């Protein structure tokens, strides 16, 4: 049984991941900024109290991220897996016209939440000799398209953090991997309205399956993967 922290737990990927990992018998801590929605998500999982925790907090704040980690460790004794699924997108503006506040907002959502979570949980993982870190990214992090620079900047920064942790934790049992999702197909358009363009879209349940595999013993040697 793993002790799991799912961030962005009220989003489509977060809900699907929590449900998938709950079905595997793990303990789930759900993080987001809306306590009412987190409570509803926890009720939907139907887990006993010793396997479920609501841990609200704004992860753009380092102190809040540390408090979330402390709450999970106090309830479950440790954090084995972080599924970091905080979302956020903006685009449609050329680089020459970018609003600095837009870049700052996306860096907050993707770079700073990731760094704050890593700094809150990785020391304990390294001390225990076990940890799994997974985040969802985008092809734009490596191959940006037009009018999407602020999002691409933020996601590429997030990826660098995860891949750096993978190198640093390789000898200490801590793995870190990135799932690249072109489009999150939460409306099931790929199946219901199939087109060639939608063939590469990914459902929340498929994201959850990939995270469940990366959390399994079969993936123990997989780290730094994109």
GROMACS .gro file of C-alpha atoms in nm:
model
  226
    1UNK     CA    1   0.000   0.000   0.000
    2UNK     CA    2   0.143   0.335  -0.107
    3UNK     CA    3   0.075   0.672   0.049
    4UNK     CA    4  -0.013   0.900  -0.242
    5UNK     CA    5  -0.046   1.276  -0.279
    6UNK     CA    6  -0.250   1.381  -0.582
    7UNK     CA    7  -0.221   1.751  -0.658
    8UNK     CA    8  -0.475   1.914  -0.885
    9UNK     CA    9  -0.708   1.646  -0.752
   10UNK     CA   10  -1.030   1.818  -0.860
   11UNK     CA   11  -0.936   1.828  -1.229
   12UNK     CA   12  -1.021   1.549  -1.476
   13UNK     CA   13  -0.679   1.381  -1.459
   14UNK     CA   14  -0.664   1.424  -1.083
   15UNK     CA   15  -1.004   1.262  -1.029
   16UNK     CA   16  -0.924   0.972  -1.260
   17UNK     CA   17  -0.584   0.915  -1.101
   18UNK     CA   18  -0.724   0.920  -0.750
   19UNK     CA   19  -0.992   0.668  -0.847
   20UNK     CA   20  -0.740   0.438  -1.018
   21UNK     CA   21  -0.495   0.441  -0.730
   22UNK     CA   22  -0.772   0.398  -0.475
   23UNK     CA   23  -0.884   0.087  -0.664
   24UNK     CA   24  -0.529  -0.049  -0.624
   25UNK     CA   25  -0.564  -0.023  -0.246
   26UNK     CA   26  -0.345   0.282  -0.186
   27UNK     CA   27  -0.399   0.566   0.061
   28UNK     CA   28  -0.497   0.891  -0.106
   29UNK     CA   29  -0.435   1.252  -0.005
   30UNK     CA   30  -0.615   1.499  -0.232
   31UNK     CA   31  -0.478   1.849  -0.281
   32UNK     CA   32  -0.633   2.152  -0.447
   33UNK     CA   33  -0.742   2.503  -0.357
   34UNK     CA   34  -1.118   2.439  -0.321
   35UNK     CA   35  -1.192   2.248   0.003
   36UNK     CA   36  -1.557   2.185  -0.089
   37UNK     CA   37  -1.465   2.020  -0.419
   38UNK     CA   38  -1.191   1.819  -0.249
   39UNK     CA   39  -1.440   1.696   0.011
   40UNK     CA   40  -1.678   1.592  -0.266
   41UNK     CA   41  -1.398   1.408  -0.445
   42UNK     CA   42  -1.299   1.226  -0.130
   43UNK     CA   43  -1.660   1.118  -0.071
   44UNK     CA   44  -1.683   0.989  -0.427
   45UNK     CA   45  -1.382   0.763  -0.368
   46UNK     CA   46  -1.570   0.590  -0.087
   47UNK     CA   47  -1.253   0.512   0.107
   48UNK     CA   48  -1.237   0.447   0.482
   49UNK     CA   49  -1.101   0.738   0.688
   50UNK     CA   50  -0.760   0.576   0.733
   51UNK     CA   51  -0.710   0.571   0.354
   52UNK     CA   52  -0.841   0.915   0.263
   53UNK     CA   53  -0.727   1.268   0.341
   54UNK     CA   54  -0.822   1.610   0.211
   55UNK     CA   55  -0.517   1.839   0.210
   56UNK     CA   56  -0.613   2.179   0.067
   57UNK     CA   57  -0.343   2.435   0.001
   58UNK     CA   58  -0.210   2.676  -0.259
   59UNK     CA   59   0.109   2.512  -0.384
   60UNK     CA   60   0.241   2.838  -0.529
   61UNK     CA   61   0.321   2.920  -0.164
   62UNK     CA   62   0.624   2.725  -0.033
   63UNK     CA   63   0.493   2.733   0.324
   64UNK     CA   64   0.155   2.597   0.213
   65UNK     CA   65   0.326   2.317   0.021
   66UNK     CA   66   0.527   2.222   0.329
   67UNK     CA   67   0.209   2.223   0.538
   68UNK     CA   68   0.035   1.994   0.288
   69UNK     CA   69   0.328   1.752   0.304
   70UNK     CA   70   0.329   1.763   0.684
   71UNK     CA   71  -0.044   1.688   0.695
   72UNK     CA   72  -0.005   1.386   0.468
   73UNK     CA   73   0.296   1.252   0.657
   74UNK     CA   74   0.116   1.299   0.988
   75UNK     CA   75  -0.188   1.108   0.862
   76UNK     CA   76  -0.015   0.834   0.663
   77UNK     CA   77   0.338   0.828   0.805
   78UNK     CA   78   0.506   0.901   0.473
   79UNK     CA   79   0.457   1.009   0.111
   80UNK     CA   80   0.553   0.742  -0.143
   81UNK     CA   81   0.408   0.887  -0.462
   82UNK     CA   82   0.325   1.236  -0.584
   83UNK     CA   83   0.105   1.264  -0.890
   84UNK     CA   84   0.149   1.632  -0.971
   85UNK     CA   85  -0.148   1.727  -1.187
   86UNK     CA   86  -0.186   2.100  -1.135
   87UNK     CA   87  -0.314   2.245  -1.464
   88UNK     CA   88  -0.336   2.580  -1.634
   89UNK     CA   89  -0.299   2.706  -1.990
   90UNK     CA   90  -0.287   3.035  -2.178
   91UNK     CA   91  -0.205   3.112  -2.538
   92UNK     CA   92  -0.294   3.302  -2.850
   93UNK     CA   93  -0.043   3.584  -2.813
   94UNK     CA   94   0.277   3.639  -3.011
   95UNK     CA   95   0.601   3.672  -2.818
   96UNK     CA   96   0.635   4.039  -2.907
   97UNK     CA   97   0.300   4.109  -2.742
   98UNK     CA   98   0.319   3.882  -2.438
   99UNK     CA   99   0.190   4.013  -2.108
  100UNK     CA  100   0.451   3.957  -1.837
  101UNK     CA  101   0.174   3.878  -1.590
  102UNK     CA  102   0.061   3.587  -1.808
  103UNK     CA  103   0.409   3.437  -1.798
  104UNK     CA  104   0.429   3.488  -1.422
  105UNK     CA  105   0.090   3.320  -1.374
  106UNK     CA  106   0.190   3.014  -1.575
  107UNK     CA  107   0.526   2.992  -1.403
  108UNK     CA  108   0.340   2.998  -1.072
  109UNK     CA  109   0.114   2.713  -1.186
  110UNK     CA  110   0.379   2.489  -1.338
  111UNK     CA  111   0.728   2.583  -1.224
  112UNK     CA  112   0.672   2.709  -0.870
  113UNK     CA  113   0.408   2.455  -0.765
  114UNK     CA  114   0.639   2.179  -0.886
  115UNK     CA  115   0.945   2.318  -0.711
  116UNK     CA  116   0.755   2.376  -0.388
  117UNK     CA  117   0.613   2.024  -0.386
  118UNK     CA  118   0.950   1.869  -0.466
  119UNK     CA  119   1.123   2.061  -0.189
  120UNK     CA  120   0.850   1.955   0.055
  121UNK     CA  121   0.851   1.582  -0.022
  122UNK     CA  122   1.184   1.477  -0.177
  123UNK     CA  123   1.397   1.502   0.142
  124UNK     CA  124   1.170   1.251   0.317
  125UNK     CA  125   1.172   1.021   0.015
  126UNK     CA  126   1.550   1.027  -0.002
  127UNK     CA  127   1.578   0.959   0.371
  128UNK     CA  128   1.347   0.658   0.340
  129UNK     CA  129   1.510   0.538   0.019
  130UNK     CA  130   1.187   0.531  -0.179
  131UNK     CA  131   0.979   0.777  -0.377
  132UNK     CA  132   0.790   0.816  -0.703
  133UNK     CA  133   0.727   1.153  -0.869
  134UNK     CA  134   0.514   1.194  -1.181
  135UNK     CA  135   0.395   1.509  -1.359
  136UNK     CA  136   0.200   1.567  -1.678
  137UNK     CA  137   0.353   1.790  -1.943
  138UNK     CA  138   0.295   1.886  -2.305
  139UNK     CA  139   0.475   1.841  -2.639
  140UNK     CA  140   0.500   2.221  -2.642
  141UNK     CA  141   0.766   2.204  -2.373
  142UNK     CA  142   1.008   2.065  -2.631
  143UNK     CA  143   0.848   2.182  -2.955
  144UNK     CA  144   0.662   2.510  -2.902
  145UNK     CA  145   0.413   2.622  -3.159
  146UNK     CA  146   0.322   2.979  -3.253
  147UNK     CA  147   0.154   3.199  -2.995
  148UNK     CA  148   0.207   2.966  -2.704
  149UNK     CA  149   0.540   3.071  -2.559
  150UNK     CA  150   0.427   3.144  -2.203
  151UNK     CA  151   0.284   2.793  -2.160
  152UNK     CA  152   0.583   2.630  -2.331
  153UNK     CA  153   0.825   2.820  -2.106
  154UNK     CA  154   0.644   2.711  -1.792
  155UNK     CA  155   0.614   2.345  -1.891
  156UNK     CA  156   0.976   2.320  -2.005
  157UNK     CA  157   1.087   2.463  -1.670
  158UNK     CA  158   0.872   2.207  -1.489
  159UNK     CA  159   1.025   1.926  -1.694
  160UNK     CA  160   1.379   2.038  -1.612
  161UNK     CA  161   1.299   2.016  -1.241
  162UNK     CA  162   1.163   1.662  -1.270
  163UNK     CA  163   1.448   1.541  -1.488
  164UNK     CA  164   1.702   1.699  -1.251
  165UNK     CA  165   1.544   1.523  -0.952
  166UNK     CA  166   1.560   1.198  -1.147
  167UNK     CA  167   1.938   1.237  -1.178
  168UNK     CA  168   1.981   1.340  -0.816
  169UNK     CA  169   1.765   1.061  -0.671
  170UNK     CA  170   1.878   0.776  -0.895
  171UNK     CA  171   2.098   0.616  -0.631
  172UNK     CA  172   1.851   0.674  -0.348
  173UNK     CA  173   1.539   0.500  -0.474
  174UNK     CA  174   1.361   0.814  -0.590
  175UNK     CA  175   1.231   0.821  -0.947
  176UNK     CA  176   1.084   1.114  -1.139
  177UNK     CA  177   0.910   1.095  -1.475
  178UNK     CA  178   0.710   1.314  -1.710
  179UNK     CA  179   0.400   1.207  -1.901
  180UNK     CA  180   0.365   1.405  -2.224
  181UNK     CA  181  -0.001   1.458  -2.311
  182UNK     CA  182  -0.087   1.633  -2.635
  183UNK     CA  183  -0.453   1.700  -2.546
  184UNK     CA  184  -0.641   1.577  -2.239
  185UNK     CA  185  -0.958   1.429  -2.383
  186UNK     CA  186  -1.190   1.466  -2.086
  187UNK     CA  187  -1.494   1.489  -2.317
  188UNK     CA  188  -1.410   1.157  -2.491
  189UNK     CA  189  -1.404   1.326  -2.833
  190UNK     CA  190  -1.145   1.081  -2.966
  191UNK     CA  191  -1.389   0.792  -2.937
  192UNK     CA  192  -1.720   0.972  -2.994
  193UNK     CA  193  -1.611   1.201  -3.279
  194UNK     CA  194  -1.298   1.038  -3.421
  195UNK     CA  195  -1.070   1.229  -3.656
  196UNK     CA  196  -0.706   1.189  -3.752
  197UNK     CA  197  -0.619   1.491  -3.538
  198UNK     CA  198  -0.784   1.344  -3.229
  199UNK     CA  199  -0.616   1.005  -3.263
  200UNK     CA  200  -0.331   1.117  -3.036
  201UNK     CA  201  -0.549   1.263  -2.763
  202UNK     CA  202  -0.536   1.107  -2.417
  203UNK     CA  203  -0.823   1.039  -2.177
  204UNK     CA  204  -0.789   1.108  -1.803
  205UNK     CA  205  -0.819   0.733  -1.742
  206UNK     CA  206  -0.522   0.666  -1.970
  207UNK     CA  207  -0.316   0.918  -1.776
  208UNK     CA  208  -0.422   0.741  -1.456
  209UNK     CA  209  -0.318   0.402  -1.596
  210UNK     CA  210   0.026   0.534  -1.687
  211UNK     CA  211   0.072   0.682  -1.339
  212UNK     CA  212  -0.040   0.357  -1.178
  213UNK     CA  213   0.222   0.169  -1.381
  214UNK     CA  214   0.497   0.417  -1.293
  215UNK     CA  215   0.403   0.367  -0.927
  216UNK     CA  216   0.430  -0.012  -0.958
  217UNK     CA  217   0.735  -0.232  -0.889
  218UNK     CA  218   0.755  -0.302  -1.264
  219UNK     CA  219   0.865   0.058  -1.322
  220UNK     CA  220   1.131   0.071  -1.051
  221UNK     CA  221   1.411   0.125  -1.307
  222UNK     CA  222   1.223   0.392  -1.505
  223UNK     CA  223   1.337   0.743  -1.418
  224UNK     CA  224   1.411   1.062  -1.606
  225UNK     CA  225   1.177   0.945  -1.882
  226UNK     CA  226   0.969   1.180  -2.091
   0.00000   0.00000   0.00000
